[in-house]
Coordinates of C-alpha atoms in Angstrom, one line a residue:
M1 CA -65.2 108.0 182.8
S2 CA -61.8 110.0 181.0
L3 CA -58.2 109.3 182.2
D4 CA -57.6 112.6 183.4
D5 CA -60.2 111.6 185.9
D6 CA -58.0 109.6 187.9
R7 CA -54.9 110.6 190.2
S8 CA -53.6 107.5 190.4
S9 CA -49.4 107.3 188.6
T10 CA -50.0 105.0 186.1
L11 CA -48.3 105.6 183.2
T12 CA -50.9 106.6 181.2
L13 CA -51.9 109.1 184.0
L14 CA -48.6 110.8 185.1
D15 CA -48.4 114.3 185.5
D16 CA -48.7 116.9 182.3
Y17 CA -45.2 117.4 182.2
F18 CA -44.4 114.0 181.6
K19 CA -47.6 113.3 178.6
R20 CA -45.8 117.0 177.3
D21 CA -42.5 115.8 176.8
L22 CA -43.7 112.2 175.8
V23 CA -46.0 113.7 172.6
A24 CA -42.9 116.4 172.1
I25 CA -40.6 113.5 171.8
M26 CA -42.7 111.5 170.2
I27 CA -43.1 113.6 166.9
D28 CA -41.7 112.6 163.8
T29 CA -42.0 115.7 161.9
G30 CA -40.1 119.5 161.9
P31 CA -36.9 120.2 161.8
D32 CA -36.0 119.2 165.0
S33 CA -37.7 115.7 165.1
K34 CA -36.0 112.7 165.5
T35 CA -35.7 109.5 164.0
N36 CA -36.5 106.2 165.3
D37 CA -32.6 105.3 165.9
E38 CA -31.3 108.5 167.0
L39 CA -34.6 108.5 169.7
K40 CA -33.7 104.9 170.2
H41 CA -30.3 105.2 170.7
R42 CA -30.7 108.1 173.1
A43 CA -33.5 105.7 175.3
K44 CA -29.9 103.5 175.3
S45 CA -27.9 105.4 176.9
V46 CA -30.0 106.3 179.3
L47 CA -30.5 103.1 180.5
S48 CA -26.7 102.5 180.3
E49 CA -26.1 105.5 182.2
M50 CA -28.6 104.5 185.3
G51 CA -27.1 101.3 185.0
S52 CA -27.9 99.6 188.5
T53 CA -29.5 102.2 190.3
I54 CA -32.7 100.7 188.0
T55 CA -32.5 97.7 189.8
S56 CA -36.3 95.8 189.2
V57 CA -39.6 96.3 188.5
G58 CA -42.0 95.8 191.9
P59 CA -41.3 93.2 194.2
H60 CA -40.5 90.1 191.6
G61 CA -37.2 90.3 190.3
L62 CA -38.1 91.1 186.8
R63 CA -35.3 93.6 186.4
T64 CA -36.3 97.2 184.7
S65 CA -33.2 97.7 182.5
D66 CA -34.3 94.9 181.2
L67 CA -38.2 95.2 180.2
L68 CA -37.4 98.6 178.4
D69 CA -35.1 97.8 176.9
A70 CA -37.4 94.8 175.4
M71 CA -40.1 97.2 174.8
M72 CA -38.1 98.9 172.2
E73 CA -36.0 95.7 170.9
G74 CA -39.2 93.2 170.8
S75 CA -40.9 95.9 168.0
Q76 CA -38.5 96.2 166.2
V77 CA -37.8 92.9 165.3
A78 CA -42.2 92.9 164.9
G79 CA -41.2 95.5 162.2
L80 CA -43.7 98.3 164.3
S81 CA -41.6 101.3 164.1
S82 CA -44.3 103.1 166.2
G83 CA -43.9 101.0 168.9
V84 CA -40.0 101.8 168.8
R85 CA -40.9 105.0 168.2
Y86 CA -43.5 105.6 171.4
A87 CA -40.7 102.8 173.8
A88 CA -38.2 105.2 173.5
A89 CA -40.2 108.6 173.8
A90 CA -41.2 107.5 177.5
I91 CA -37.6 106.4 178.7
I92 CA -36.6 109.4 178.0
A93 CA -39.5 111.4 179.3
A94 CA -38.9 109.4 182.0
Y95 CA -35.9 110.3 183.1
Q96 CA -36.5 113.6 181.6
K97 CA -39.3 114.2 184.7
G98 CA -37.1 113.0 186.8
E99 CA -34.3 115.1 186.8
A100 CA -34.5 118.4 188.4
S101 CA -35.5 116.2 191.7
K102 CA -33.4 113.2 191.0
S103 CA -35.4 110.6 190.9
S104 CA -35.0 109.7 187.4
A105 CA -34.4 105.9 188.8
S106 CA -38.0 105.6 190.4
E107 CA -39.4 107.6 187.6
L108 CA -37.6 104.8 184.7
I109 CA -38.9 102.2 187.5
K110 CA -42.7 103.6 187.5
L111 CA -42.4 103.4 183.2
A112 CA -41.2 99.2 183.6
H113 CA -44.4 98.9 186.1
D114 CA -46.8 100.8 184.3
W115 CA -45.9 98.2 181.2
F116 CA -45.9 95.8 183.0
S117 CA -49.2 95.7 184.4
F118 CA -51.1 97.6 182.2
F119 CA -49.7 96.0 178.9
L120 CA -47.8 92.6 179.1
W121 CA -50.3 90.9 182.0
P122 CA -53.4 92.0 180.2
C123 CA -51.7 90.4 176.7
M124 CA -50.6 87.4 178.9
L125 CA -54.4 87.3 180.5
S126 CA -55.6 84.9 177.6
S127 CA -53.5 81.9 177.6
L128 CA -53.3 82.0 181.7
F129 CA -56.3 81.7 181.9
A130 CA -57.5 79.2 179.4
S131 CA -58.4 76.7 180.8
R132 CA -61.0 78.5 182.2
Y133 CA -62.7 81.0 179.7
S134 CA -63.8 80.2 176.4
E135 CA -66.9 81.4 174.4
S136 CA -68.8 80.1 176.3
S137 CA -68.2 81.9 178.9
E138 CA -67.2 85.6 177.3
S139 CA -71.2 87.0 179.0
E140 CA -69.4 88.0 182.0
F141 CA -67.2 90.4 180.5
T142 CA -68.1 93.9 179.6
P143 CA -66.9 95.1 176.6
T144 CA -65.3 98.4 177.2
P145 CA -64.6 100.5 173.4
R146 CA -62.7 103.7 174.4
A147 CA -60.1 104.6 176.5
S148 CA -62.2 108.0 177.0
D149 CA -64.8 106.9 177.6
V150 CA -65.2 103.2 179.4
S151 CA -68.9 101.8 178.7
A152 CA -71.1 98.9 178.0
D153 CA -71.6 97.6 174.4
T154 CA -74.9 97.0 173.6
V155 CA -74.7 93.7 171.9
P156 CA -73.5 90.4 173.7
A157 CA -70.1 89.3 173.7
T158 CA -71.4 85.9 173.0
S159 CA -73.8 87.1 169.5
Q160 CA -70.4 88.6 168.8
G161 CA -68.4 85.2 169.8
S162 CA -70.5 83.2 167.6
R163 CA -70.4 85.9 165.1
F164 CA -66.3 86.2 164.7
R165 CA -66.8 82.3 165.1
N166 CA -68.9 81.7 161.9
L167 CA -67.0 84.6 159.5
I168 CA -63.3 83.5 160.0
N169 CA -64.3 80.0 160.0
E170 CA -66.8 81.2 156.6
R171 CA -63.3 82.6 155.2
D172 CA -60.3 80.8 156.5
D173 CA -61.6 77.4 155.6
K174 CA -59.0 75.6 157.4
C175 CA -55.8 76.4 159.4
V176 CA -53.8 79.1 158.4
V177 CA -50.9 77.1 159.4
T178 CA -50.9 73.9 158.8
G179 CA -53.9 73.4 156.5
T180 CA -55.8 71.0 158.3
L181 CA -59.3 70.6 157.3
N182 CA -62.1 71.9 159.6
I183 CA -64.6 69.0 160.6
Q184 CA -67.5 71.3 160.7
N185 CA -67.1 71.9 157.1
G186 CA -67.5 68.3 155.7
P187 CA -68.1 66.0 154.4
Y188 CA -64.9 66.2 152.6
P189 CA -64.1 64.4 149.4
P190 CA -62.4 60.3 149.7
G191 CA -58.8 60.3 151.0
T192 CA -58.7 63.2 153.1
E193 CA -60.0 60.7 156.2
G194 CA -57.8 61.8 159.3
R195 CA -56.9 65.6 157.9
E196 CA -60.4 66.6 160.3
V197 CA -60.3 68.4 163.2
L198 CA -62.3 70.5 165.4
L199 CA -60.7 74.1 164.0
R200 CA -60.7 77.5 166.8
A201 CA -61.4 81.4 165.4
T202 CA -58.4 82.3 167.4
H203 CA -58.4 86.4 168.0
I204 CA -55.2 87.7 168.2
L205 CA -55.4 91.1 170.1
P206 CA -57.0 88.8 172.7
R207 CA -60.4 90.0 174.3
F208 CA -59.1 90.3 177.7
V209 CA -57.3 93.0 176.4
V210 CA -60.1 95.8 175.8
H211 CA -63.1 93.9 177.5
E212 CA -63.8 94.6 181.3
H213 CA -64.7 91.8 183.7
S214 CA -65.9 91.5 187.1
G215 CA -62.3 91.4 188.9
S216 CA -61.2 94.5 186.9
N217 CA -60.4 98.1 187.6
V218 CA -62.3 99.8 184.9
T219 CA -59.8 102.2 184.3
H220 CA -57.1 99.5 184.5
V221 CA -58.6 98.8 180.9
A222 CA -58.3 102.3 179.4
A223 CA -55.0 102.7 180.7
T224 CA -54.2 99.4 178.3
I225 CA -56.3 100.3 175.8
D226 CA -54.7 104.8 176.1
I227 CA -51.1 102.1 175.9
I228 CA -51.2 100.9 173.2
K229 CA -52.7 104.2 171.0
H230 CA -49.1 105.2 171.7
F231 CA -47.4 102.1 171.0
T232 CA -49.3 101.3 167.4
K233 CA -50.3 104.7 166.4
L234 CA -53.9 103.3 164.9
P235 CA -56.5 105.3 163.6
E236 CA -58.4 107.3 166.4
N237 CA -62.2 105.3 164.9
I238 CA -59.9 102.1 165.3
L239 CA -58.8 103.2 169.3
D240 CA -63.1 104.6 170.3
D241 CA -64.3 101.5 168.5
L242 CA -61.6 98.7 169.6
S243 CA -63.5 96.8 171.6
G244 CA -66.3 96.1 168.7
I245 CA -63.3 95.4 166.8
I246 CA -61.7 92.8 168.6
D247 CA -64.6 89.9 167.6
N248 CA -64.3 91.3 163.7
P249 CA -62.6 89.0 161.3
E250 CA -59.9 91.3 160.5
N251 CA -58.7 90.3 164.4
G252 CA -58.6 86.7 163.9
M253 CA -57.7 83.4 162.4
L254 CA -58.9 80.0 162.1
L255 CA -56.5 77.2 163.6
D256 CA -56.5 73.4 164.9
A257 CA -55.8 73.3 168.7
T258 CA -52.1 73.0 169.2
M259 CA -51.5 75.9 167.2
H260 CA -54.4 77.9 168.9
D261 CA -53.0 77.4 172.4
T262 CA -49.3 77.7 171.3
F263 CA -49.8 81.1 169.8
D264 CA -51.8 82.4 173.1
N265 CA -49.6 81.6 175.0
Y266 CA -47.2 83.8 173.0
M267 CA -44.6 80.6 171.5
W268 CA -44.8 82.0 168.4
C269 CA -45.4 84.7 166.0
L270 CA -46.3 85.7 162.7
H271 CA -43.4 88.4 161.2
S272 CA -44.6 89.8 158.4
T273 CA -42.9 89.6 155.0
D274 CA -42.5 91.9 151.3
I275 CA -45.4 90.5 150.2
L276 CA -49.0 91.4 151.6
H277 CA -51.1 89.0 154.0
K278 CA -47.7 87.4 153.8
Y279 CA -46.1 85.9 156.9
K280 CA -43.0 83.9 158.0
V281 CA -43.8 81.7 161.2
H282 CA -41.2 82.6 164.3
W283 CA -41.4 80.3 167.1
F284 CA -39.5 81.1 170.6
R285 CA -38.9 77.3 171.5
P286 CA -38.2 74.4 169.4
V287 CA -40.9 73.9 166.7
P288 CA -43.2 70.6 167.9
M289 CA -42.3 67.5 166.0
G290 CA -44.4 67.4 163.1
M291 CA -44.4 71.4 162.6
G292 CA -41.1 71.8 161.0
N293 CA -42.6 71.9 157.3
F294 CA -45.4 74.9 158.4
T295 CA -42.7 78.1 158.8
E296 CA -45.0 80.6 155.9
V297 CA -48.9 81.6 156.1
Q298 CA -50.8 83.3 153.0
F299 CA -54.3 84.7 153.9
Q300 CA -57.1 84.6 151.6
D301 CA -60.5 85.1 151.4
N302 CA -61.9 82.0 150.8
S303 CA -65.8 82.9 151.2
Q304 CA -66.1 85.2 147.9
T305 CA -67.9 87.6 150.1
D306 CA -65.3 90.1 150.7
I307 CA -64.3 88.4 154.6
Q308 CA -61.8 91.8 155.8
L309 CA -58.4 89.6 156.4
P310 CA -56.0 90.0 159.6
D311 CA -55.0 93.5 159.6
P312 CA -51.2 93.6 159.5
M313 CA -51.2 95.7 162.9
F314 CA -52.4 93.4 165.1
I315 CA -50.6 91.2 164.0
A316 CA -47.9 92.9 163.8
L317 CA -48.9 93.7 167.9
H318 CA -49.3 90.2 168.4
S319 CA -45.7 89.8 167.5
A320 CA -44.0 92.8 169.3
V321 CA -46.1 91.6 172.9
A322 CA -44.3 88.1 172.0
H323 CA -40.9 89.4 171.5
I324 CA -41.5 91.6 174.3
L325 CA -42.5 89.0 176.5
H326 CA -39.5 87.0 176.0
L327 CA -36.7 89.2 175.8
S328 CA -37.8 91.0 178.9
G329 CA -38.4 87.7 181.6
A330 CA -41.7 88.8 181.6
A331 CA -43.7 85.8 180.2
D332 CA -41.6 83.8 182.3
V333 CA -42.1 85.9 185.7
I334 CA -46.0 85.9 185.0
N335 CA -45.9 81.9 183.7
K336 CA -44.0 80.8 187.6
V337 CA -46.5 83.3 189.0
H338 CA -49.7 81.3 187.8
D339 CA -48.1 78.1 187.8
A340 CA -47.2 78.6 191.7
F341 CA -50.8 80.6 192.5
F342 CA -53.4 79.3 189.5
D343 CA -54.3 76.1 189.9
E344 CA -57.2 73.9 189.3
G345 CA -57.6 73.3 193.1
S346 CA -58.1 77.3 193.9
T347 CA -60.4 78.6 196.3
V348 CA -60.0 82.4 195.0
P349 CA -63.3 82.9 192.6
F350 CA -62.1 82.9 188.7
E351 CA -63.1 86.9 188.5
N352 CA -60.7 87.5 191.0
R353 CA -58.0 85.7 189.5
A354 CA -58.0 86.8 186.7
S355 CA -57.6 90.8 188.3
L356 CA -54.2 93.0 188.5
E357 CA -55.2 93.8 192.6
D358 CA -55.1 89.7 193.2
F359 CA -52.1 89.3 190.5
L360 CA -49.7 91.8 191.8
I361 CA -50.2 90.5 195.7
R362 CA -49.4 87.0 194.7
L363 CA -46.3 88.7 193.3
S364 CA -45.1 89.9 196.3
L365 CA -45.9 87.1 199.2
I366 CA -43.8 84.8 196.4
E367 CA -41.1 87.6 197.2
L368 CA -41.5 87.4 200.9
T369 CA -40.7 83.8 201.2
T370 CA -38.2 84.0 198.7
S371 CA -34.5 85.1 198.6
K372 CA -31.9 87.5 196.4
H373 CA -35.3 88.3 194.1
Q374 CA -35.8 84.7 193.1
L375 CA -39.0 83.1 192.2
A376 CA -39.8 79.9 194.1
T377 CA -39.4 77.1 191.6
D378 CA -41.3 74.3 193.8
P379 CA -44.8 76.1 195.1
H380 CA -44.9 74.0 197.2
G381 CA -41.7 75.0 199.0
I382 CA -43.1 78.6 199.1

């Protein structure tokens, strides 16, 4: 299925005028090319000019200007220059698309809605449904390898998961942040008692992002991959086989349960340093008790069999998403809706609860039952 075959108004499926403008603005060579700083300055001027005319992203009170600005700022903090350029260019292109018909505000709101729905929301799925989604249930998900040709992978997801776990365990050997030993690799020498726990092979780029499941629209998955394509400028060979690479060791690391769950929830991320494969741990909340001394991660291959280390681009992408979620307030919006509707007693089947359509309906329900675009703090008072 080709993105161009669909006529919906998602970001990656907008008309040729928008796509032509976006690509032209993003070009970074030639006499008319602009630097990232110049594009960012112009995009911020657009947001300042539009002011109060761009209010919220859909019916849930997330400010359009906050989300659009966070796409640029979050990318910059994460060191993802391609994300800064893409976000700024898309803001400018959306503004220009609406200039003739004086509908720039509407185009910018659509842009923010698409980034929320097809980029941030899929990235949050892995954490929101962690309690119901495990590698044992990966067979419910069908890989979707490319944005231009969405089709099923011939390798069962359960086999991919087992291979992923084994390679990450062999390469990292222990929690890459805390140094906690993997109990599965024991027994260890005397004196290590109490330092052995069951560790988890953690995906950096969540599987939900590129794997279709029974409650999803295939085009939505393709749109997500297409956004990642522009946001990261990953090589075409990687993008064409993203669903295969998602379970490769370059997209994983070994973590203990606390670090795994908080990483999936975007409570912390890794910032690159001047040394390849060495990172600083950055928390978005007060550092948990006992974690204050664990400030750096140095990846290395402990297997001695040349297992690939985590791809810096995947780490930068996770970092950018984490910063965008927190800077824009999108993380709070998604978490509040999840807390209000997706409890353990829900009668909605899991595969439907994971769908974008179901989530947006619930966002609308919250809007209908609350005032002044504020989310209810008490789900039982809705």
